[in-house]
Amino acid sequence: MFYFLSKILDVFLTPLTWSVVLVLVGISRPSLRRRAWAALGVVLLVAFSLEPVSNALWRALEYPEVRTFRPDLTYDVVILLGGVVEDRAQASSGQRSFNDNNERLLETFDLLHKGTARYAIVSGGPVDASRAKVVEAQALADQLASWGIDSSRVLVEDHARNTYENAVDSAAIVRAHGFKSVLVVTSAFHMKRAYGCFRAVDLDVDTLPVDFRSYGSPYTGELIPRAKFLEESTVALREWFGRGIYRARGYAK
């Protein structure tokens, strides 16, 4: 139920949806007040399509960064959180397909390759039963193996469909194997929610955020509306809403 509701909210909690609704309200009847609603819809659409707005949203997500990684320690296990595989593209092409979160995978490989972590847990199941042909955790484990990491060092958690389930299922594996020092790797914008989830399941972890996306001062960028900045603002807002919903449900501390 939570997964279904999260997908519904994902549609409605976006600048594009807000703008479309406001414009439709505004043009439904020819009155000054209604036209003001339509104008507000256009303003919102333009504002969230600006680079400074997008960059500011990302920067607020990423900083102050949650980083407790200890480079002098050899960790028993590193947990790689999913959200890296483009399952539909991979299912169609038959080739591995990764998205912009791929630095999570690259950093995990580096930690294993250098011996900074003895084992890895890769966590992520099929997000949709209709697309179960590609299981993210297995795809990530296969990639690590193709890069030369011994498959016995990679533990596959292939059921989790969201960050809270990542934490619950990974914590069970950690406790079953008796791992003591645990490192979580995920994108910087996602780390605060992820860390809150591991705290909620009473698992003490260190954190290593990667994949930083903001740059310069908070309001750096051009003042020309672009579709790519609207998409980036939408992704950032999705994470903000996700944090609030997780805290409200007790999934994260």
Coordinates of N, CA and C in Angstrom, one line a residue:
M1 N 0.8 -1.2 0.0 CA 0.0 0.0 0.0 C 0.9 1.3 0.0
F2 N 1.9 1.3 0.9 CA 2.8 2.4 0.9 C 3.5 2.7 -0.4
Y3 N 3.9 1.6 -1.1 CA 4.5 1.7 -2.4 C 3.6 2.3 -3.4
F4 N 2.3 1.8 -3.4 CA 1.3 2.4 -4.3 C 1.1 3.8 -4.1
L5 N 0.9 4.2 -2.8 CA 0.6 5.6 -2.5 C 1.8 6.5 -2.8
S6 N 3.0 6.0 -2.7 CA 4.1 6.8 -3.0 C 4.2 7.1 -4.5
K7 N 3.7 6.2 -5.3 CA 3.7 6.4 -6.7 C 2.6 7.5 -7.1
I8 N 1.5 7.4 -6.4 CA 0.4 8.4 -6.7 C 0.9 9.8 -6.3
L9 N 1.5 9.9 -5.1 CA 2.1 11.2 -4.7 C 3.1 11.7 -5.6
D10 N 3.9 10.8 -6.2 CA 5.0 11.1 -7.1 C 4.4 11.9 -8.3
V11 N 3.2 11.6 -8.7 CA 2.6 12.3 -9.8 C 2.1 13.7 -9.4
F12 N 1.5 13.8 -8.2 CA 0.9 15.1 -7.8 C 1.8 16.1 -7.1
L13 N 2.9 15.6 -6.6 CA 3.8 16.5 -5.9 C 5.0 16.9 -6.8
T14 N 4.6 17.5 -7.9 CA 5.6 17.9 -8.9 C 5.2 19.3 -9.4
P15 N 6.2 20.1 -9.8 CA 5.9 21.5 -10.3 C 5.1 21.5 -11.6
L16 N 5.3 20.5 -12.4 CA 4.5 20.4 -13.7 C 3.0 20.2 -13.4
T17 N 2.7 19.3 -12.5 CA 1.3 19.0 -12.1 C 0.7 20.2 -11.5
W18 N 1.4 20.9 -10.6 CA 0.9 22.1 -9.9 C 0.6 23.1 -11.0
S19 N 1.5 23.3 -11.9 CA 1.3 24.3 -13.0 C 0.1 24.0 -13.9
V20 N 0.0 22.8 -14.3 CA -1.1 22.4 -15.2 C -2.4 22.6 -14.4
V21 N -2.5 22.2 -13.2 CA -3.8 22.3 -12.4 C -4.1 23.8 -12.3
L22 N -3.2 24.6 -11.9 CA -3.4 26.1 -11.8 C -3.9 26.7 -13.1
V23 N -3.2 26.4 -14.2 CA -3.6 26.9 -15.5 C -5.0 26.5 -15.8
L24 N -5.3 25.2 -15.6 CA -6.7 24.7 -16.0 C -7.7 25.5 -15.1
V25 N -7.4 25.7 -13.8 CA -8.3 26.4 -13.0 C -8.5 27.8 -13.5
G26 N -7.4 28.4 -13.9 CA -7.4 29.8 -14.4 C -8.2 30.0 -15.6
I27 N -8.2 29.1 -16.5 CA -8.9 29.3 -17.8 C -10.3 28.7 -17.8
S28 N -10.7 28.1 -16.7 CA -12.0 27.5 -16.6 C -13.1 28.5 -16.7
R29 N -12.9 29.7 -16.1 CA -13.8 30.8 -16.2 C -13.1 32.1 -16.4
P30 N -13.6 33.0 -17.2 CA -13.0 34.2 -17.5 C -13.2 35.3 -16.5
S31 N -12.4 35.2 -15.4 CA -12.5 36.2 -14.3 C -11.1 36.6 -13.9
L32 N -11.0 37.7 -13.3 CA -9.6 38.2 -12.9 C -9.0 37.3 -12.0
R33 N -9.7 36.8 -11.0 CA -9.1 35.9 -10.0 C -8.7 34.6 -10.6
R34 N -9.5 34.1 -11.5 CA -9.1 32.9 -12.2 C -7.8 33.1 -13.1
R35 N -7.8 34.2 -13.7 CA -6.6 34.5 -14.6 C -5.3 34.6 -13.7
A36 N -5.5 35.0 -12.4 CA -4.4 35.1 -11.5 C -3.8 33.7 -11.2
W37 N -4.8 32.8 -11.0 CA -4.3 31.4 -10.8 C -3.5 30.8 -12.0
A38 N -4.0 31.1 -13.2 CA -3.3 30.7 -14.4 C -1.9 31.3 -14.4
A39 N -1.8 32.6 -14.1 CA -0.5 33.3 -14.1 C 0.4 32.7 -13.1
L40 N -0.1 32.3 -11.9 CA 0.7 31.7 -10.9 C 1.2 30.3 -11.4
G41 N 0.4 29.6 -12.1 CA 0.9 28.3 -12.7 C 2.0 28.5 -13.6
V42 N 2.0 29.5 -14.4 CA 3.1 29.8 -15.4 C 4.3 30.2 -14.6
V43 N 4.2 31.0 -13.6 CA 5.3 31.5 -12.8 C 6.0 30.3 -12.1
L44 N 5.2 29.4 -11.6 CA 5.8 28.2 -10.9 C 6.6 27.4 -11.9
L45 N 6.0 27.2 -13.1 CA 6.7 26.4 -14.1 C 8.0 27.0 -14.5
V46 N 8.0 28.3 -14.7 CA 9.2 29.0 -15.1 C 10.2 28.9 -14.0
A47 N 9.8 29.2 -12.8 CA 10.7 29.3 -11.6 C 11.5 28.0 -11.4
F48 N 10.7 26.9 -11.4 CA 11.4 25.6 -11.2 C 12.2 25.1 -12.4
S49 N 12.1 25.8 -13.5 CA 12.9 25.5 -14.7 C 14.2 26.3 -14.8
L50 N 14.5 27.1 -13.8 CA 15.7 27.9 -13.7 C 16.8 27.2 -13.0
E51 N 18.0 27.3 -13.6 CA 19.2 26.6 -13.0 C 19.4 27.0 -11.5
P52 N 19.3 28.3 -11.2 CA 19.6 28.7 -9.8 C 18.6 28.0 -8.8
V53 N 17.4 27.9 -9.2 CA 16.4 27.2 -8.3 C 16.7 25.8 -8.1
S54 N 17.0 25.1 -9.3 CA 17.4 23.7 -9.2 C 18.6 23.5 -8.4
N55 N 19.6 24.3 -8.6 CA 20.9 24.1 -7.9 C 20.7 24.3 -6.4
A56 N 19.9 25.3 -6.0 CA 19.6 25.6 -4.6 C 18.9 24.4 -3.9
L57 N 18.0 23.8 -4.6 CA 17.3 22.7 -4.1 C 18.2 21.5 -3.8
W58 N 19.1 21.2 -4.8 CA 20.1 20.2 -4.6 C 21.1 20.4 -3.5
R59 N 21.5 21.7 -3.4 CA 22.5 22.0 -2.4 C 21.9 21.9 -1.0
A60 N 20.7 22.2 -0.8 CA 20.1 22.1 0.5 C 19.9 20.6 0.8
L61 N 19.8 19.8 -0.2 CA 19.7 18.3 0.1 C 21.0 17.7 0.5
E62 N 22.1 18.2 -0.1 CA 23.4 17.6 0.0 C 24.2 18.1 1.2
Y63 N 23.9 19.3 1.6 CA 24.7 20.0 2.7 C 23.9 20.4 3.8
P64 N 24.4 20.4 5.1 CA 25.7 19.8 5.4 C 25.7 18.3 5.2
E65 N 26.8 17.8 4.6 CA 26.8 16.4 4.2 C 26.9 15.5 5.4
V66 N 26.3 14.3 5.3 CA 26.3 13.3 6.3 C 27.4 12.3 6.0
R67 N 28.6 12.6 6.5 CA 29.8 11.8 6.1 C 30.6 11.4 7.4
T68 N 30.6 10.1 7.7 CA 31.3 9.6 8.9 C 32.3 8.5 8.5
F69 N 32.6 8.4 7.2 CA 33.5 7.4 6.7 C 34.9 7.6 7.3
R70 N 35.5 6.4 7.7 CA 36.8 6.4 8.3 C 37.8 5.7 7.4
P71 N 38.6 6.5 6.7 CA 39.5 5.9 5.7 C 40.5 4.9 6.3
D72 N 40.8 5.1 7.6 CA 41.8 4.2 8.2 C 41.2 2.9 8.7
L73 N 39.9 2.7 8.5 CA 39.3 1.5 9.0 C 39.0 0.5 7.8
T74 N 39.2 -0.8 8.0 CA 38.7 -1.8 7.1 C 37.3 -2.2 7.5
Y75 N 36.3 -1.9 6.8 CA 34.9 -2.2 7.1 C 34.6 -3.7 6.9
D76 N 33.8 -4.3 7.8 CA 33.3 -5.6 7.5 C 32.5 -5.7 6.3
V77 N 31.7 -4.7 6.1 CA 30.7 -4.7 4.9 C 30.4 -3.3 4.5
V78 N 30.2 -3.1 3.2 CA 29.7 -1.9 2.7 C 28.3 -2.2 2.1
I79 N 27.3 -1.4 2.3 CA 26.0 -1.5 1.8 C 25.8 -0.6 0.7
L80 N 25.5 -1.1 -0.5 CA 25.2 -0.3 -1.7 C 23.7 -0.3 -1.9
L81 N 23.2 0.9 -1.8 CA 21.7 1.1 -2.0 C 21.4 1.2 -3.4
G82 N 20.3 0.5 -3.8 CA 19.9 0.5 -5.2 C 19.4 1.9 -5.7
G83 N 18.8 1.9 -6.9 CA 18.4 3.1 -7.6 C 19.4 3.5 -8.6
V84 N 20.1 2.5 -9.1 CA 21.2 2.7 -10.1 C 20.8 2.1 -11.5
V85 N 20.1 1.0 -11.5 CA 19.8 0.3 -12.7 C 18.6 0.8 -13.4
E86 N 18.7 1.0 -14.7 CA 17.5 1.3 -15.5 C 16.9 0.0 -16.0
D87 N 16.0 -0.5 -15.2 CA 15.5 -1.9 -15.5 C 14.8 -2.1 -16.8
R88 N 14.0 -1.1 -17.2 CA 13.3 -1.2 -18.5 C 14.2 -1.2 -19.7
A89 N 15.2 -0.3 -19.6 CA 16.2 -0.3 -20.7 C 17.0 -1.5 -20.8
Q90 N 17.4 -2.0 -19.6 CA 18.2 -3.3 -19.5 C 17.4 -4.5 -20.0
A91 N 16.1 -4.5 -19.7 CA 15.3 -5.6 -20.1 C 15.1 -5.6 -21.6
S92 N 15.0 -4.4 -22.2 CA 14.8 -4.3 -23.6 C 16.1 -4.6 -24.4
S93 N 17.2 -4.0 -23.9 CA 18.4 -4.1 -24.7 C 19.2 -5.4 -24.4
G94 N 19.0 -6.0 -23.2 CA 19.8 -7.1 -22.8 C 21.2 -6.8 -22.3
Q95 N 21.5 -5.5 -22.3 CA 22.8 -5.0 -21.8 C 22.6 -4.2 -20.5
R96 N 23.6 -4.2 -19.7 CA 23.5 -3.4 -18.5 C 23.3 -1.9 -18.7
S97 N 22.4 -1.4 -18.0 CA 22.0 0.0 -18.2 C 21.9 0.7 -16.9
F98 N 22.7 1.7 -16.6 CA 22.8 2.4 -15.4 C 22.4 3.9 -15.6
N99 N 21.8 4.5 -14.5 CA 21.4 5.9 -14.6 C 22.5 6.8 -13.9
D100 N 22.1 8.1 -13.6 CA 23.0 9.1 -13.1 C 23.5 8.7 -11.7
N101 N 22.9 7.8 -11.0 CA 23.3 7.4 -9.7 C 24.5 6.4 -9.7
N102 N 25.1 6.2 -10.8 CA 26.1 5.1 -11.0 C 27.3 5.2 -10.1
E103 N 27.6 6.5 -9.6 CA 28.7 6.6 -8.7 C 28.6 5.8 -7.4
R104 N 27.4 5.4 -7.0 CA 27.2 4.5 -5.9 C 27.9 3.2 -6.2
L105 N 27.7 2.7 -7.4 CA 28.3 1.4 -7.8 C 29.8 1.5 -7.9
L106 N 30.3 2.6 -8.6 CA 31.7 2.8 -8.8 C 32.5 2.9 -7.4
E107 N 31.9 3.6 -6.5 CA 32.5 3.8 -5.2 C 32.6 2.5 -4.4
T108 N 31.5 1.7 -4.5 CA 31.5 0.4 -3.9 C 32.6 -0.6 -4.5
F109 N 32.7 -0.5 -5.8 CA 33.8 -1.3 -6.4 C 35.1 -0.9 -5.9
D110 N 35.3 0.4 -5.8 CA 36.6 0.9 -5.4 C 36.9 0.5 -3.9
L111 N 35.9 0.5 -3.1 CA 36.1 0.1 -1.7 C 36.5 -1.4 -1.6
L112 N 35.8 -2.2 -2.4 CA 36.1 -3.7 -2.4 C 37.5 -3.9 -3.0
H113 N 37.7 -3.3 -4.1 CA 39.0 -3.5 -4.9 C 40.2 -3.1 -4.0
K114 N 40.1 -2.0 -3.3 CA 41.2 -1.6 -2.4 C 41.3 -2.3 -1.1
G115 N 40.3 -3.1 -0.8 CA 40.2 -3.8 0.5 C 39.8 -3.0 1.7
T116 N 39.2 -1.8 1.4 CA 38.6 -1.0 2.4 C 37.4 -1.6 3.1
A117 N 36.7 -2.5 2.3 CA 35.6 -3.2 2.8 C 35.8 -4.7 2.4
R118 N 35.5 -5.6 3.3 CA 35.7 -7.0 3.1 C 34.6 -7.6 2.2
Y119 N 33.4 -7.2 2.5 CA 32.2 -7.7 1.8 C 31.3 -6.5 1.4
A120 N 30.4 -6.8 0.5 CA 29.4 -5.8 0.1 C 28.0 -6.5 0.2
I121 N 27.0 -5.7 0.6 CA 25.6 -6.0 0.4 C 25.0 -5.1 -0.6
V122 N 24.5 -5.7 -1.7 CA 23.9 -4.9 -2.7 C 22.4 -5.1 -2.6
S123 N 21.7 -4.0 -2.4 CA 20.2 -4.0 -2.0 C 19.3 -3.4 -3.0
G124 N 18.4 -4.1 -3.5 CA 17.4 -3.6 -4.5 C 16.7 -4.7 -5.2
G125 N 15.4 -4.7 -5.1 CA 14.6 -5.7 -5.8 C 13.9 -5.1 -7.0
P126 N 13.1 -5.8 -7.7 CA 12.3 -5.3 -8.8 C 11.3 -4.3 -8.3
V127 N 11.2 -3.1 -8.8 CA 10.3 -2.1 -8.3 C 8.9 -2.3 -8.8
D128 N 8.7 -3.2 -9.8 CA 7.4 -3.5 -10.3 C 7.4 -5.0 -10.7
A129 N 6.3 -5.7 -10.3 CA 6.3 -7.2 -10.5 C 6.3 -7.4 -12.0
S130 N 5.7 -6.5 -12.8 CA 5.7 -6.6 -14.3 C 7.1 -6.5 -14.9
R131 N 8.0 -6.0 -14.1 CA 9.4 -5.8 -14.7 C 10.4 -6.6 -13.9
A132 N 9.9 -7.8 -13.4 CA 10.8 -8.6 -12.5 C 11.9 -9.3 -13.3
K133 N 11.9 -9.2 -14.6 CA 12.9 -9.8 -15.4 C 14.3 -9.3 -15.0
V134 N 14.4 -8.0 -14.6 CA 15.7 -7.4 -14.1 C 15.6 -7.2 -12.7
V135 N 16.4 -7.8 -11.9 CA 16.5 -7.6 -10.4 C 17.7 -6.7 -10.2
E136 N 17.5 -5.6 -9.6 CA 18.6 -4.6 -9.5 C 19.8 -5.2 -8.8
A137 N 19.6 -5.7 -7.6 CA 20.7 -6.2 -6.8 C 21.5 -7.2 -7.5
Q138 N 20.9 -8.1 -8.3 CA 21.6 -9.1 -9.0 C 22.4 -8.5 -10.2
A139 N 21.8 -7.5 -10.8 CA 22.5 -6.8 -11.9 C 23.7 -6.1 -11.4
L140 N 23.6 -5.5 -10.2 CA 24.8 -4.8 -9.6 C 25.9 -5.8 -9.2
A141 N 25.4 -6.9 -8.6 CA 26.4 -7.9 -8.2 C 27.1 -8.5 -9.5
D142 N 26.3 -8.7 -10.5 CA 27.0 -9.2 -11.8 C 28.0 -8.2 -12.3
Q143 N 27.7 -6.9 -12.2 CA 28.6 -5.9 -12.7 C 29.9 -5.9 -11.9
L144 N 29.8 -6.0 -10.6 CA 31.0 -6.1 -9.7 C 31.8 -7.3 -10.0
A145 N 31.1 -8.5 -10.3 CA 31.8 -9.7 -10.6 C 32.6 -9.5 -11.9
S146 N 32.0 -8.8 -12.9 CA 32.6 -8.7 -14.2 C 33.8 -7.8 -14.1
W147 N 33.9 -6.9 -13.0 CA 35.0 -6.1 -12.8 C 36.1 -6.8 -12.0
G148 N 35.9 -8.0 -11.6 CA 36.9 -8.8 -10.9 C 36.7 -9.0 -9.4
I149 N 35.6 -8.6 -8.9 CA 35.3 -8.8 -7.5 C 34.8 -10.2 -7.3
D150 N 35.4 -11.0 -6.4 CA 34.9 -12.3 -6.1 C 33.5 -12.4 -5.7
S151 N 32.7 -13.2 -6.3 CA 31.2 -13.2 -6.0 C 30.9 -13.6 -4.6
S152 N 31.9 -14.3 -4.0 CA 31.7 -14.7 -2.6 C 31.7 -13.5 -1.6
R153 N 32.2 -12.4 -2.1 CA 32.3 -11.2 -1.3 C 31.0 -10.3 -1.4
V154 N 30.1 -10.7 -2.3 CA 29.0 -9.8 -2.6 C 27.7 -10.6 -2.2
L155 N 27.0 -10.0 -1.2 CA 25.7 -10.6 -0.8 C 24.6 -9.8 -1.4
V156 N 23.6 -10.6 -2.0 CA 22.5 -10.0 -2.7 C 21.3 -9.9 -1.9
E157 N 20.7 -8.7 -1.8 CA 19.4 -8.5 -1.1 C 18.5 -8.1 -2.2
D158 N 17.6 -8.9 -2.7 CA 16.9 -8.7 -3.9 C 15.4 -8.5 -3.7
H159 N 15.0 -8.0 -2.5 CA 13.5 -7.8 -2.3 C 13.1 -6.3 -2.1
A160 N 14.0 -5.5 -1.5 CA 13.7 -4.2 -1.2 C 13.2 -3.3 -2.4
R161 N 12.1 -2.6 -2.2 CA 11.6 -1.7 -3.2 C 11.7 -0.2 -2.9
N162 N 12.2 0.1 -1.7 CA 12.4 1.5 -1.3 C 13.5 1.6 -0.2
T163 N 13.8 2.8 0.2 CA 14.9 3.0 1.1 C 14.7 2.3 2.5
Y164 N 13.5 2.4 3.0 CA 13.2 1.8 4.3 C 13.4 0.3 4.2
E165 N 12.9 -0.4 3.1 CA 13.1 -1.8 3.0 C 14.6 -2.1 2.7
N166 N 15.3 -1.2 2.1 CA 16.8 -1.4 2.0 C 17.4 -1.6 3.3
A167 N 17.0 -0.7 4.3 CA 17.6 -0.7 5.6 C 17.1 -1.9 6.4
V168 N 15.8 -2.3 6.3 CA 15.3 -3.4 7.1 C 16.0 -4.7 6.6
D169 N 16.0 -4.9 5.3 CA 16.5 -6.2 4.8 C 18.1 -6.3 4.9
S170 N 18.7 -5.1 4.7 CA 20.2 -5.2 4.8 C 20.6 -5.4 6.3
A171 N 19.9 -4.8 7.2 CA 20.2 -4.9 8.7 C 20.0 -6.4 9.0
A172 N 19.1 -7.1 8.5 CA 18.9 -8.5 8.8 C 20.1 -9.3 8.3
I173 N 20.6 -9.0 7.2 CA 21.8 -9.7 6.7 C 23.1 -9.4 7.5
V174 N 23.2 -8.1 7.9 CA 24.3 -7.7 8.7 C 24.3 -8.5 10.0
R175 N 23.2 -8.6 10.7 CA 23.1 -9.3 12.0 C 23.3 -10.8 11.8
A176 N 22.7 -11.3 10.7 CA 22.9 -12.8 10.5 C 24.3 -13.2 10.3
H177 N 25.1 -12.3 9.7 CA 26.6 -12.6 9.4 C 27.5 -12.1 10.5
G178 N 26.9 -11.4 11.5 CA 27.7 -10.9 12.6 C 28.7 -9.8 12.2
F179 N 28.4 -9.0 11.2 CA 29.2 -7.9 10.8 C 29.1 -6.8 11.9
K180 N 30.2 -6.2 12.2 CA 30.3 -5.1 13.2 C 30.5 -3.7 12.6
S181 N 31.4 -3.6 11.7 CA 31.7 -2.2 11.1 C 31.0 -2.2 9.8
V182 N 30.1 -1.3 9.6 CA 29.2 -1.2 8.4 C 29.3 0.2 7.8
L183 N 29.4 0.2 6.5 CA 29.5 1.5 5.8 C 28.3 1.5 4.7
V184 N 27.6 2.6 4.7 CA 26.5 2.8 3.7 C 27.0 3.8 2.6
V185 N 26.8 3.4 1.4 CA 27.1 4.2 0.2 C 25.9 4.6 -0.5
T186 N 25.6 5.8 -0.7 CA 24.5 6.3 -1.6 C 24.8 7.7 -2.0
S187 N 23.9 8.2 -2.9 CA 24.1 9.6 -3.4 C 23.9 10.6 -2.3
A188 N 24.7 11.7 -2.4 CA 24.7 12.7 -1.3 C 23.3 13.2 -1.0
F189 N 22.4 13.4 -2.1 CA 21.1 14.0 -1.9 C 20.2 13.0 -1.1
H190 N 20.5 11.7 -1.2 CA 19.7 10.6 -0.6 C 20.2 10.2 0.7
M191 N 21.4 10.6 1.1 CA 22.0 10.1 2.3 C 21.3 10.4 3.6
K192 N 20.8 11.5 3.8 CA 20.1 11.9 5.0 C 18.9 11.0 5.3
R193 N 18.1 10.7 4.2 CA 16.9 9.8 4.4 C 17.4 8.4 4.6
A194 N 18.4 8.0 3.9 CA 19.0 6.6 4.1 C 19.5 6.4 5.5
Y195 N 20.3 7.4 6.0 CA 20.9 7.3 7.3 C 19.7 7.2 8.4
G196 N 18.7 8.0 8.2 CA 17.6 8.0 9.1 C 16.9 6.7 9.1
C197 N 16.8 6.0 8.0 CA 16.2 4.6 7.9 C 17.0 3.6 8.7
F198 N 18.3 3.7 8.6 CA 19.2 2.7 9.3 C 19.1 3.0 10.8
R199 N 19.0 4.3 11.2 CA 18.8 4.6 12.6 C 17.5 4.0 13.1
A200 N 16.5 4.1 12.2 CA 15.1 3.6 12.6 C 15.1 2.1 12.9
V201 N 16.0 1.4 12.2 CA 16.1 -0.1 12.5 C 17.2 -0.4 13.4
D202 N 17.8 0.6 14.1 CA 18.8 0.4 15.2 C 20.0 -0.3 14.7
L203 N 20.5 0.1 13.5 CA 21.7 -0.4 13.0 C 22.7 0.8 12.9
D204 N 23.8 0.6 13.6 CA 24.9 1.7 13.6 C 25.7 1.6 12.4
V205 N 25.7 2.6 11.6 CA 26.5 2.6 10.3 C 27.3 3.9 10.2
D206 N 28.4 3.8 9.4 CA 29.1 4.9 8.9 C 28.5 5.3 7.5
T207 N 28.8 6.5 7.1 CA 28.2 6.9 5.8 C 29.2 7.5 4.9
L208 N 29.0 7.2 3.6 CA 29.9 7.8 2.6 C 29.1 8.3 1.4
P209 N 28.7 9.6 1.4 CA 27.9 10.1 0.3 C 28.8 10.3 -0.9
V210 N 28.2 10.0 -2.1 CA 28.9 10.2 -3.4 C 27.9 10.9 -4.3
D211 N 28.3 11.1 -5.5 CA 27.4 11.6 -6.6 C 26.8 13.0 -6.2
F212 N 27.7 13.9 -5.8 CA 27.2 15.3 -5.5 C 26.8 16.0 -6.8
R213 N 25.7 16.8 -6.7 CA 25.2 17.4 -7.9 C 25.1 18.9 -7.9
S214 N 25.1 19.5 -6.7 CA 25.1 20.9 -6.6 C 26.5 21.5 -6.8
Y215 N 26.6 22.8 -7.1 CA 27.9 23.4 -7.4 C 27.8 24.9 -7.1
G216 N 29.0 25.5 -6.9 CA 29.1 26.9 -6.6 C 28.3 27.4 -5.4
S217 N 27.9 28.6 -5.5 CA 27.0 29.2 -4.5 C 25.6 28.6 -4.7
P218 N 24.7 28.7 -3.7 CA 23.4 28.1 -3.8 C 22.6 28.5 -5.0
Y219 N 22.8 29.8 -5.4 CA 21.9 30.3 -6.5 C 22.8 30.5 -7.8
T220 N 23.7 29.6 -8.0 CA 24.5 29.7 -9.2 C 23.7 29.3 -10.5
G221 N 23.9 29.9 -11.6 CA 23.3 29.5 -12.8 C 22.7 30.5 -13.7
E222 N 22.3 30.1 -14.9 CA 21.7 31.0 -15.8 C 20.2 31.2 -15.6
L223 N 19.6 32.3 -16.0 CA 18.2 32.6 -15.7 C 17.4 32.4 -17.0
I224 N 17.6 31.3 -17.6 CA 16.9 30.9 -18.8 C 16.2 29.6 -18.5
P225 N 14.9 29.5 -18.6 CA 14.1 28.3 -18.3 C 14.5 27.2 -19.3
R226 N 14.8 26.0 -18.7 CA 15.1 24.8 -19.5 C 14.4 23.6 -18.9
A227 N 14.1 22.7 -19.8 CA 13.4 21.5 -19.4 C 14.2 20.6 -18.4
K228 N 15.6 20.6 -18.7 CA 16.4 19.8 -17.8 C 16.4 20.3 -16.4
F229 N 16.3 21.6 -16.2 CA 16.3 22.1 -14.8 C 15.0 21.8 -14.2
L230 N 13.9 21.8 -14.9 CA 12.6 21.5 -14.4 C 12.6 20.0 -13.9
E231 N 13.3 19.1 -14.7 CA 13.4 17.7 -14.3 C 14.3 17.6 -13.0
E232 N 15.4 18.3 -13.0 CA 16.2 18.3 -11.8 C 15.5 18.8 -10.6
S233 N 14.8 19.9 -10.7 CA 14.0 20.4 -9.6 C 13.0 19.4 -9.1
T234 N 12.4 18.7 -10.1 CA 11.3 17.7 -9.7 C 11.9 16.6 -8.9
V235 N 13.1 16.1 -9.3 CA 13.8 15.0 -8.6 C 14.2 15.4 -7.2
A236 N 14.7 16.7 -7.1 CA 15.1 17.2 -5.8 C 13.8 17.3 -4.9
L237 N 12.7 17.8 -5.4 CA 11.5 18.0 -4.6 C 11.0 16.6 -4.2
R238 N 11.1 15.6 -5.0 CA 10.7 14.3 -4.7 C 11.4 13.8 -3.5
E239 N 12.7 14.1 -3.4 CA 13.5 13.7 -2.2 C 13.1 14.4 -1.0
W240 N 12.8 15.7 -1.1 CA 12.3 16.5 0.0 C 11.0 15.9 0.6
F241 N 10.1 15.6 -0.3 CA 8.8 15.1 0.1 C 9.0 13.7 0.7
G242 N 9.9 12.9 0.1 CA 10.2 11.6 0.7 C 10.7 11.6 2.1
R243 N 11.6 12.6 2.4 CA 12.1 12.8 3.8 C 10.9 13.0 4.7
G244 N 10.0 13.9 4.3 CA 8.9 14.2 5.2 C 8.0 13.1 5.4
I245 N 7.7 12.3 4.4 CA 6.8 11.2 4.5 C 7.4 10.1 5.3
Y246 N 8.7 9.8 5.1 CA 9.4 8.8 5.9 C 9.4 9.1 7.4
R247 N 9.6 10.4 7.7 CA 9.6 10.8 9.1 C 8.2 10.6 9.7
A248 N 7.2 11.1 8.9 CA 5.8 11.0 9.4 C 5.4 9.6 9.7
R249 N 5.9 8.6 8.9 CA 5.5 7.2 9.1 C 6.4 6.5 10.0
G250 N 7.5 7.1 10.5 CA 8.4 6.5 11.4 C 9.4 5.6 10.7
Y251 N 9.5 5.7 9.4 CA 10.5 4.9 8.7 C 11.9 5.5 8.8
A252 N 12.1 6.7 9.2 CA 13.4 7.3 9.4 C 13.4 8.2 10.6
K253 N 14.6 8.3 11.3 CA 14.7 9.1 12.4 C 15.6 10.4 12.0

